[in-house]
CSV table of C-alpha atoms in Angstrom, one decimal:
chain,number,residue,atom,x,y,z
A,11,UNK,CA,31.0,-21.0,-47.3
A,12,UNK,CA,31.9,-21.4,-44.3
A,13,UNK,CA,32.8,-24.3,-41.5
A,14,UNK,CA,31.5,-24.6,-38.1
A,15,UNK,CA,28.2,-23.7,-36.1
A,16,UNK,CA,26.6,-20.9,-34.1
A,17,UNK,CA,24.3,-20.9,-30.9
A,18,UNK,CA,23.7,-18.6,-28.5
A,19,UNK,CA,24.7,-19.5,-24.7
A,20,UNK,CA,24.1,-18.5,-20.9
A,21,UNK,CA,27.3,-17.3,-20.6
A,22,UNK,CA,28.0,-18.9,-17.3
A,23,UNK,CA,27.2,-22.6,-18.0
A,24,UNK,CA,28.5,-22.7,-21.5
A,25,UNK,CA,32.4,-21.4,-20.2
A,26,UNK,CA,32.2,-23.9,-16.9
A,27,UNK,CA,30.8,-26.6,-19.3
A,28,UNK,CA,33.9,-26.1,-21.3
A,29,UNK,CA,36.4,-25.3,-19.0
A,30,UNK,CA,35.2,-29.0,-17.5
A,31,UNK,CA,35.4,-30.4,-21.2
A,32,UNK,CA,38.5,-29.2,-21.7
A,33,UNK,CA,40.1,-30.5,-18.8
A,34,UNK,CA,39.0,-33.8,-19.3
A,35,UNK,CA,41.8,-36.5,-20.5
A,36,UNK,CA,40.1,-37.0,-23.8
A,37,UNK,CA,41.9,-34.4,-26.2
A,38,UNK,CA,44.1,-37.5,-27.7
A,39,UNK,CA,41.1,-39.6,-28.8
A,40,UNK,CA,39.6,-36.7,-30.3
A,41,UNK,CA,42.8,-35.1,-31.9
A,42,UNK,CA,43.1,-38.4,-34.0
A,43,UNK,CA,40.0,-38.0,-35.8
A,44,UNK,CA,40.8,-33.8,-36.4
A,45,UNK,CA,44.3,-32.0,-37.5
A,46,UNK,CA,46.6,-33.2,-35.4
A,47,UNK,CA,48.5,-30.5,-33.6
A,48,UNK,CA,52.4,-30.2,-33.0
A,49,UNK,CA,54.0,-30.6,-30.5
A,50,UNK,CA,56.3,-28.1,-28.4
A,51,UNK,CA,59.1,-29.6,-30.2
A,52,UNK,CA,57.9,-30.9,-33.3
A,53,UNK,CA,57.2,-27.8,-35.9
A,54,UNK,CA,56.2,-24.7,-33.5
A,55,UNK,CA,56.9,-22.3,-35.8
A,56,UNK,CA,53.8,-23.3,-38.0
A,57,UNK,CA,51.2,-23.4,-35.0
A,58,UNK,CA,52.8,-20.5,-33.7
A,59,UNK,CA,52.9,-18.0,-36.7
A,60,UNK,CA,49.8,-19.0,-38.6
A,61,UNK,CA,47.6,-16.1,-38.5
A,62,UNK,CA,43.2,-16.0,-38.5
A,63,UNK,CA,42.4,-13.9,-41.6
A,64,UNK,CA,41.3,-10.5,-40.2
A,65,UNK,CA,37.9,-10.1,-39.1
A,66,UNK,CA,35.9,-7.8,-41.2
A,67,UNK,CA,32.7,-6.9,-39.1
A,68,UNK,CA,30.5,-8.3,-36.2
A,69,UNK,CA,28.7,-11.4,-36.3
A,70,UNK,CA,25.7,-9.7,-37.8
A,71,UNK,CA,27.3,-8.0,-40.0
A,72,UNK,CA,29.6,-10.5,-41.4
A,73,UNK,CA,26.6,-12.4,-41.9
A,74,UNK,CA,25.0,-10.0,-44.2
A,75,UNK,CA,28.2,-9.4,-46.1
A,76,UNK,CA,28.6,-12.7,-47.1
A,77,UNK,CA,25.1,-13.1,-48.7
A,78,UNK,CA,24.7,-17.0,-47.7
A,79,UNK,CA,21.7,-16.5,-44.9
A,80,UNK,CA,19.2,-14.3,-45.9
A,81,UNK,CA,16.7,-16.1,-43.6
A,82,UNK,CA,18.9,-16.3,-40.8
A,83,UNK,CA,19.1,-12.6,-40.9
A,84,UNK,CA,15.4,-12.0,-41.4
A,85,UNK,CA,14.9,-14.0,-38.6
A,86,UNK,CA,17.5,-12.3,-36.3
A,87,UNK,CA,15.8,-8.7,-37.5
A,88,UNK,CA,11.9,-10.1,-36.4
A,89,UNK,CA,13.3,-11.0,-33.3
A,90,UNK,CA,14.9,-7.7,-32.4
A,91,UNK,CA,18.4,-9.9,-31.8
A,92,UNK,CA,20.6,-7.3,-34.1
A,93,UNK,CA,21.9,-5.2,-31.5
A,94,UNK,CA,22.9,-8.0,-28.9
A,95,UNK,CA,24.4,-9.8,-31.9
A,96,UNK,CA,26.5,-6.4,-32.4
A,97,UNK,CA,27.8,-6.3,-28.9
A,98,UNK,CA,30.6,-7.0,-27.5
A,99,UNK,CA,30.7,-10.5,-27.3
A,100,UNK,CA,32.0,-13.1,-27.4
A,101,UNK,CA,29.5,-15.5,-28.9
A,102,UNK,CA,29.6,-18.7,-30.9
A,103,UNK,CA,26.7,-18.8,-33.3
A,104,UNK,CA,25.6,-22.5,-35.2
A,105,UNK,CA,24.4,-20.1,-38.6
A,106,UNK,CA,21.9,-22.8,-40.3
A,107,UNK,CA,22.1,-22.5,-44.2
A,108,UNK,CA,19.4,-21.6,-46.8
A,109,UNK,CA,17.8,-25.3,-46.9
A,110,UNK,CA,17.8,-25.9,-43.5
A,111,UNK,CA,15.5,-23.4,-42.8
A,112,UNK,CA,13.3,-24.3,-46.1
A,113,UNK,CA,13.5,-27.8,-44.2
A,114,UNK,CA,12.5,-26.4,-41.0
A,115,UNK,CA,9.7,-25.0,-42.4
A,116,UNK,CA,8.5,-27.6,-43.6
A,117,UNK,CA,8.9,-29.6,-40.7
A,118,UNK,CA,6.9,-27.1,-38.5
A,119,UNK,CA,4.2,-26.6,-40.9
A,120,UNK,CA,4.8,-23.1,-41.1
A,121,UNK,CA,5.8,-20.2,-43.6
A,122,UNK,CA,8.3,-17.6,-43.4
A,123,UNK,CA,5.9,-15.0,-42.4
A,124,UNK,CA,4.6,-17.0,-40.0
A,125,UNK,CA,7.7,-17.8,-38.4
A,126,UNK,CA,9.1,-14.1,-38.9
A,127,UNK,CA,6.0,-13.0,-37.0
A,128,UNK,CA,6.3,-15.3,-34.0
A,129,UNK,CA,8.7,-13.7,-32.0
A,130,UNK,CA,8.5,-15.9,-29.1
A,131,UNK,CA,8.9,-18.9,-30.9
A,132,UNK,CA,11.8,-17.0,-32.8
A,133,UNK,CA,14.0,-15.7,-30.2
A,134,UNK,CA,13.5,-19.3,-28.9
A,135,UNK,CA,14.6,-21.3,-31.6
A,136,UNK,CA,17.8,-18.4,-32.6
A,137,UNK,CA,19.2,-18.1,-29.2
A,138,UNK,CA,19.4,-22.0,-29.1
A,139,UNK,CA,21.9,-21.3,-31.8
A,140,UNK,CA,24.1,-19.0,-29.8
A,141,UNK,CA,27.2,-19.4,-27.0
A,142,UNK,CA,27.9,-17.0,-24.6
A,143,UNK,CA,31.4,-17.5,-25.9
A,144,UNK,CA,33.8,-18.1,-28.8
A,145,UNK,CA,34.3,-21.8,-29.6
A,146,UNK,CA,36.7,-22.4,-32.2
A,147,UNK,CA,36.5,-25.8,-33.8
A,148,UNK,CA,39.7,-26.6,-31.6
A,149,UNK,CA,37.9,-26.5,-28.5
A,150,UNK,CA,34.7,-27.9,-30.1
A,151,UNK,CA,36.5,-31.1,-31.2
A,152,UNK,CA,37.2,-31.5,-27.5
A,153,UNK,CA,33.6,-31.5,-26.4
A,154,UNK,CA,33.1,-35.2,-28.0
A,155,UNK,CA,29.8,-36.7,-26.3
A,156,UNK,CA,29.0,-33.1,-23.7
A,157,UNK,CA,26.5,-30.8,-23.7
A,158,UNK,CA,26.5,-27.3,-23.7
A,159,UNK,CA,24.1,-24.7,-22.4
A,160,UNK,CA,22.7,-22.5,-25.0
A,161,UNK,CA,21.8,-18.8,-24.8
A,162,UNK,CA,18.2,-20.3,-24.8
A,163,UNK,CA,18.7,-22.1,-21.5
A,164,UNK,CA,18.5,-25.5,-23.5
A,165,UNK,CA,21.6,-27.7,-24.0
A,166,UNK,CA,23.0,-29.0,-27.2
A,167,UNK,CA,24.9,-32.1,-27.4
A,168,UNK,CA,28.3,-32.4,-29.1
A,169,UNK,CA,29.0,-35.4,-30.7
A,170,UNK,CA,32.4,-35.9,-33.6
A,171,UNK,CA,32.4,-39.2,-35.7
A,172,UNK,CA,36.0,-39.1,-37.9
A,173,UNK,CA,35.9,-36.1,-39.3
A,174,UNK,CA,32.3,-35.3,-39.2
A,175,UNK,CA,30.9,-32.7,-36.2
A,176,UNK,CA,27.4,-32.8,-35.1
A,177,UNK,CA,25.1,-30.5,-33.1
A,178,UNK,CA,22.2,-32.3,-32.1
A,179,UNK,CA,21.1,-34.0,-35.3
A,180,UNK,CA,23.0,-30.7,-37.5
A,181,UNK,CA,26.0,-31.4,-39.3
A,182,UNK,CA,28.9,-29.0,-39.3
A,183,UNK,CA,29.4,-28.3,-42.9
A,184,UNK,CA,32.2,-24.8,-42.1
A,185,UNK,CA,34.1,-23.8,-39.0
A,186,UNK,CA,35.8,-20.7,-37.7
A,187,UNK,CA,34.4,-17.8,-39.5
A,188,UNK,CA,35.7,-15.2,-37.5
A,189,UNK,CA,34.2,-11.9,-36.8
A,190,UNK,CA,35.1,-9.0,-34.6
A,191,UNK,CA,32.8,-10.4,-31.7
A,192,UNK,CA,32.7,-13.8,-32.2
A,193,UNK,CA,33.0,-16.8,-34.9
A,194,UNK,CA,30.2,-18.4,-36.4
A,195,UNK,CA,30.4,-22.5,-37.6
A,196,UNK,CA,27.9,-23.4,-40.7
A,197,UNK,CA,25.7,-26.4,-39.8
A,198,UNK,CA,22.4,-28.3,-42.6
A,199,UNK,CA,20.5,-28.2,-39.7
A,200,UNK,CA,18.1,-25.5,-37.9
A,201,UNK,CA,18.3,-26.5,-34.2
A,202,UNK,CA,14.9,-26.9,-32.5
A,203,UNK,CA,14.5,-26.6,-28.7
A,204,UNK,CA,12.3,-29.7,-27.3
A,205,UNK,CA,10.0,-27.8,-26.1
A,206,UNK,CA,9.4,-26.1,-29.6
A,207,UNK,CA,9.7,-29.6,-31.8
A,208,UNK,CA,6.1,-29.3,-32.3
A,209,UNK,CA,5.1,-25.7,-32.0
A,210,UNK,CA,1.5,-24.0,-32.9
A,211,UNK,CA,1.1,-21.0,-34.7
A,212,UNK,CA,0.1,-17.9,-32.9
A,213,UNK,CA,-3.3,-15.9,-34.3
A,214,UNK,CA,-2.6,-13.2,-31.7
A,215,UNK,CA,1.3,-12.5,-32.1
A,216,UNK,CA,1.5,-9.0,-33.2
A,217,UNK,CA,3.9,-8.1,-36.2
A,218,UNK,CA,7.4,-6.2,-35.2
A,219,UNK,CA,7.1,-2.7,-35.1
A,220,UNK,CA,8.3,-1.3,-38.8
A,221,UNK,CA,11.4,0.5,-38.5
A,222,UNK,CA,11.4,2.8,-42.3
A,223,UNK,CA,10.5,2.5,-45.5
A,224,UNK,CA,11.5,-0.4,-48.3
A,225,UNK,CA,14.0,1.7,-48.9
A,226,UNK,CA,15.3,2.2,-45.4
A,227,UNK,CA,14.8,-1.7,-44.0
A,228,UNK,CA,16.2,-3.2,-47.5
A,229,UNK,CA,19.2,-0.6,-46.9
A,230,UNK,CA,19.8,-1.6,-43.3
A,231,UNK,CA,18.9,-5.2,-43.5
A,232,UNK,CA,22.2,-5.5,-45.7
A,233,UNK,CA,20.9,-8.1,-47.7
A,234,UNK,CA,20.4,-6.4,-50.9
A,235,UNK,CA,23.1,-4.7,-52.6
A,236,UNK,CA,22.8,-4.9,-55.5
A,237,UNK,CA,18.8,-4.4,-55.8
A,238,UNK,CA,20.0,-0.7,-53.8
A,239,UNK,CA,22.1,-0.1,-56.8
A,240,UNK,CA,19.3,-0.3,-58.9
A,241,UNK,CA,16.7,0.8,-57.3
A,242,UNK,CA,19.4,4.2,-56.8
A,243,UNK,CA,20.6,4.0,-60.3
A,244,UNK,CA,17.1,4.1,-61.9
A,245,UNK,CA,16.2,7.4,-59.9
A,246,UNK,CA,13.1,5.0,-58.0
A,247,UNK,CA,14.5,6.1,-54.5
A,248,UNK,CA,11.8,9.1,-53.5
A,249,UNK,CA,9.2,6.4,-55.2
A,250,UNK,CA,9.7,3.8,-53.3
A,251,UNK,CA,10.1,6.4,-50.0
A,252,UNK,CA,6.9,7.6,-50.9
A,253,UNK,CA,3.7,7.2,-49.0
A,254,UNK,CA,3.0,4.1,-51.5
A,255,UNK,CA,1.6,1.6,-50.3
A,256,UNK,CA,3.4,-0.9,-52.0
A,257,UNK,CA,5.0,-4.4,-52.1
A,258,UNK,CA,7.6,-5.3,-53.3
A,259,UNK,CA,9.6,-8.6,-54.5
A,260,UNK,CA,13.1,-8.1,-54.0
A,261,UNK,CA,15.5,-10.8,-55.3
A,262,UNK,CA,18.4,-11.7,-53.6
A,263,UNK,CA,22.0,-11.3,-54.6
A,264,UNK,CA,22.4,-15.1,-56.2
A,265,UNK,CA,19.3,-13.8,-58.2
A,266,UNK,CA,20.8,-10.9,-59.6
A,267,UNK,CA,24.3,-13.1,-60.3
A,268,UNK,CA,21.9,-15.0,-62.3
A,269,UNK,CA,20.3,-13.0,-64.0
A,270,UNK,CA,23.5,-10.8,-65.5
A,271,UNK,CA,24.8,-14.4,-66.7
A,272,UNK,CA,21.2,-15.1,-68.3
A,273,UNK,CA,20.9,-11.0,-69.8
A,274,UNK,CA,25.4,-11.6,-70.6
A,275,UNK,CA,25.8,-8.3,-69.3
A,276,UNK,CA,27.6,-6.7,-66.0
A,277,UNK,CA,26.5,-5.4,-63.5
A,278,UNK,CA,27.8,-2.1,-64.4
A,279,UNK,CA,26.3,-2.5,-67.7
A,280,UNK,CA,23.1,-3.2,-66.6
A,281,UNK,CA,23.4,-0.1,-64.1
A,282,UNK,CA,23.9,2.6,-67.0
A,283,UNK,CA,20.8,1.0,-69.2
A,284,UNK,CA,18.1,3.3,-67.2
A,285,UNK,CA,15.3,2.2,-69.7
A,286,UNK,CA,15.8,-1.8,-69.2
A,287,UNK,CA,16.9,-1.3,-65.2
A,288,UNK,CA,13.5,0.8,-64.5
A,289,UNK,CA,11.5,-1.9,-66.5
A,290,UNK,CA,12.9,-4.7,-64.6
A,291,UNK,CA,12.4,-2.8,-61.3
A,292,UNK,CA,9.0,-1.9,-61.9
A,293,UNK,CA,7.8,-5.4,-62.7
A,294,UNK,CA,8.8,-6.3,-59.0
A,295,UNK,CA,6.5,-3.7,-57.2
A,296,UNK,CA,2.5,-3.6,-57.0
A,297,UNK,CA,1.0,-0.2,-56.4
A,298,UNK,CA,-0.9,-2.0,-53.1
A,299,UNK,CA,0.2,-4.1,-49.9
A,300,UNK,CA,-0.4,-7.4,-50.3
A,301,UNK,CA,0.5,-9.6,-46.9
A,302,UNK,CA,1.6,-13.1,-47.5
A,303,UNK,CA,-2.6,-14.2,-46.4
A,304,UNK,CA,-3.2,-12.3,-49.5
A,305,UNK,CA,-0.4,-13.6,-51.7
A,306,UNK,CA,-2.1,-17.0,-50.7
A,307,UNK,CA,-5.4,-16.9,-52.2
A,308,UNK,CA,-4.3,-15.7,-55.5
A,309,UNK,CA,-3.3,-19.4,-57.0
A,310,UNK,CA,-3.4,-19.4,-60.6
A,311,UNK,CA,-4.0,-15.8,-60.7
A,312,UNK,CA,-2.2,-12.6,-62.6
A,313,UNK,CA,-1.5,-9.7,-60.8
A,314,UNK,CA,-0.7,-6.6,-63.2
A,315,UNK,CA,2.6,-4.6,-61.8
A,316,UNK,CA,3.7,-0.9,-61.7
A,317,UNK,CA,5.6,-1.9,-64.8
A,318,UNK,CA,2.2,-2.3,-66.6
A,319,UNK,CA,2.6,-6.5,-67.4
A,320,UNK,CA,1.5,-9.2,-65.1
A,321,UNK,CA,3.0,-11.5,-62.8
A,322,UNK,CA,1.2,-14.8,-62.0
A,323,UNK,CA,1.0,-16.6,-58.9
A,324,UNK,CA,1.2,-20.6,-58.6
A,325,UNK,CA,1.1,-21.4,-54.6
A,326,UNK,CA,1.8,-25.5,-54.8
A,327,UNK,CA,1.9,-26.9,-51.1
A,328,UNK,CA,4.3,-24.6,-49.1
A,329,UNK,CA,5.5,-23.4,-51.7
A,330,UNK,CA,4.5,-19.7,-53.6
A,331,UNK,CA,5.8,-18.9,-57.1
A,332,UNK,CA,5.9,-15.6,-58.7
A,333,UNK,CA,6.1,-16.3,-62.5
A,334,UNK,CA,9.6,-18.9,-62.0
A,335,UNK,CA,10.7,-17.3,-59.0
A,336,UNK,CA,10.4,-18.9,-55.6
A,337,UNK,CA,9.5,-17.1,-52.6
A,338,UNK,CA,11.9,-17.5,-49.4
A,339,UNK,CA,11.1,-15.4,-47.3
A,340,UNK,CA,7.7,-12.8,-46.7
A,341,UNK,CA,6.4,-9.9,-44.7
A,342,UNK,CA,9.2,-8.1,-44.2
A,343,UNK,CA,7.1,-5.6,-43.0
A,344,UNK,CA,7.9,-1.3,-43.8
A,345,UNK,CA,6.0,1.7,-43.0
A,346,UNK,CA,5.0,2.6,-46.5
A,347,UNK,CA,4.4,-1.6,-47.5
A,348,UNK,CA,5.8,-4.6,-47.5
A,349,UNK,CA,8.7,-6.6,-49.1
A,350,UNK,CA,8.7,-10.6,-49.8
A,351,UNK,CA,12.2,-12.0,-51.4
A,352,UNK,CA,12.6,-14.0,-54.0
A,353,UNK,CA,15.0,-16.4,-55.3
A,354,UNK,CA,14.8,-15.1,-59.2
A,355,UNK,CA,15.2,-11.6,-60.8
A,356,UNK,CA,11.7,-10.9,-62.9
A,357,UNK,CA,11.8,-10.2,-66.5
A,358,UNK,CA,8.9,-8.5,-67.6
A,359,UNK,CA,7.7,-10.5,-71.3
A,360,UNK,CA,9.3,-7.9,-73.5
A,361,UNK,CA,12.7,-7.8,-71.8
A,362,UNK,CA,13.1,-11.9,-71.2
């Protein structure tokens, strides 16, 4: 989606770093391997009208609008990071994509939850994403062989090879999406700290305190549109705002673009057909909380749903299944329950 990468930095270092990069006499070497700018005389008028498309939101919020980092997100919610990355600014943030953070996982030996609920571990690893100031890929492809202090404290290392950008070991795979307070560049990578290369979970680390109801934190976590919709359009609002408690398996947006094509209807259509929407809904929520520790001992079982069928878990490794649907992310916790996402809507037997 997009190009370049985010990381949070200590706002003095990271501008004296580049003000020092930038000053050095190696722009030529590194303009030959990136688009070559003109000159004063040769073509201004391109370089000097060409216009960034309008930024549509802050970095947060851009983020959630475009659908592509639902973990990310997460992750930035659990660490209580949404309201600096609403403020003023500027930052540049390295936004790792949906399998770099399956890969991290992995690689740590951890799950979601358990990264969602290690905040210290968390705000470690996202604010060594983050500058404490907006580097466009112009400036980055300057920065050939430097480092760069992060908001974490921790440097990063630029390196550009032709056309390719690195972060540390992360490729850049999209540049320059701009936002109101910042720009964010895409990278395959999730940055790791040294010091957190080899981290151990925490038994004591308390969850994040819940800040409304599935409702309220699905609303405001921005991330589920089109689950709202339905949820709204079935007349399941006061349910799911109800004491409860309940949990809930909300698919994310690619699920739901799926699952129209696989049901060849819109999403309109699918809207104003109460009867199949409340069916499909209800065979997403269980009438009980059930953490991801839970979740985990259920292998090979069926749990029945408020829809009346069952749902059956496979846990193989990492990974957890519900029915064919993957689970990326868990724990989001809510006052009245608690909300795992999955990567595929549910159809309950009758409505496949």
């Amino acid at each position: 989606m997009f190009r370049t990468i985010p990381r949070f930095l200590a706002v003095a270092l990271a501008v004296s770093l580049m003000a020092a990069a930038c000053g050095e006499d190696t722009s030529e070497e590194v303009v030959e391997t990136t688009t070559q700018p003109p000159s004063a005389q040769e073509e201004p008028e391109a370089s000097e009208t060409e216009e960034q498309p309008e930024a549509s939101g802050t970095i947060v919020e851009v983020a959630v609008a475009s659908g592509a980092f639902p973990t990310l997100i997460a992750a930035v919610q659990a660490a209580g990071l949404v309201d600096t990355l609403n403020s003023e600014g500027p930052f540049t943030v390295f936004a790792p994509t949906e399998e770099a953070f399956a890969t991290a996982l992995a690689n740590l030996d951890v799950t979601a939850g358990e990264l969602l609920a290690n905040t210290e571990l968390l705000t470690a690893v996202l604010t060594y994403h983050v500058l404490a100031t907006e580097a466009p890929s112009e400036l980055v492809a300057t920065l050939n062989g430097e480092s760069v202090t992060t908001v974490n404290g921790a440097d990063i290392t630029i390196t550009i090879d032709g056309d390719t950008v690195r972060v540390n070991d992360a490729t850049v795979v999209a540049t320059d999406i701009q936002t109101t307070n910042g720009i964010i560049h895409v990278i395959d990578t999730v940055l790791l700290p040294s010091a957190q290369e080899e981290p151990e979970a925490s038994e004591t680390e308390e969850q994040p305190e819940p800040s409304g109801t599935i409702v309220e934190v699905a609303v405001a976590s921005g991330a589920f549109p089109t689950l709202i919709a339905a949820v709204q359009a079935a007349g399941l609002v006061d349910t799911l705002n109800s004491e409860g408690p309940f949990t809930v398996f909300a698919p994310t947006e690619e699920a739901f673009a799926t699952a129209l094509a696989n049901l060849d209807v819109t999403a309109g259509e699918l809207l104003a057909n109460t009867e199949l929407l409340t069916a499909v809904l209800t065979y997403h929520v269980l009438a009980t909380e059930a953490p991801s520790e839970l979740v985990a001992t259920l292998n090979g079982e069926s749990v029945t749903t408020v829809n009346g069928a069952d749902i059956t878990i496979t846990i193989d490794g990492d990974t957890v299944r519900v029915n064919d649907a993957t689970v990326v992310a868990t724990d989001i916790q809510t006052t009245n329950g608690i909300i795992h996402v999955i990567d595929t809507v549910l159809l309950p037997p009758n409505e496949g």
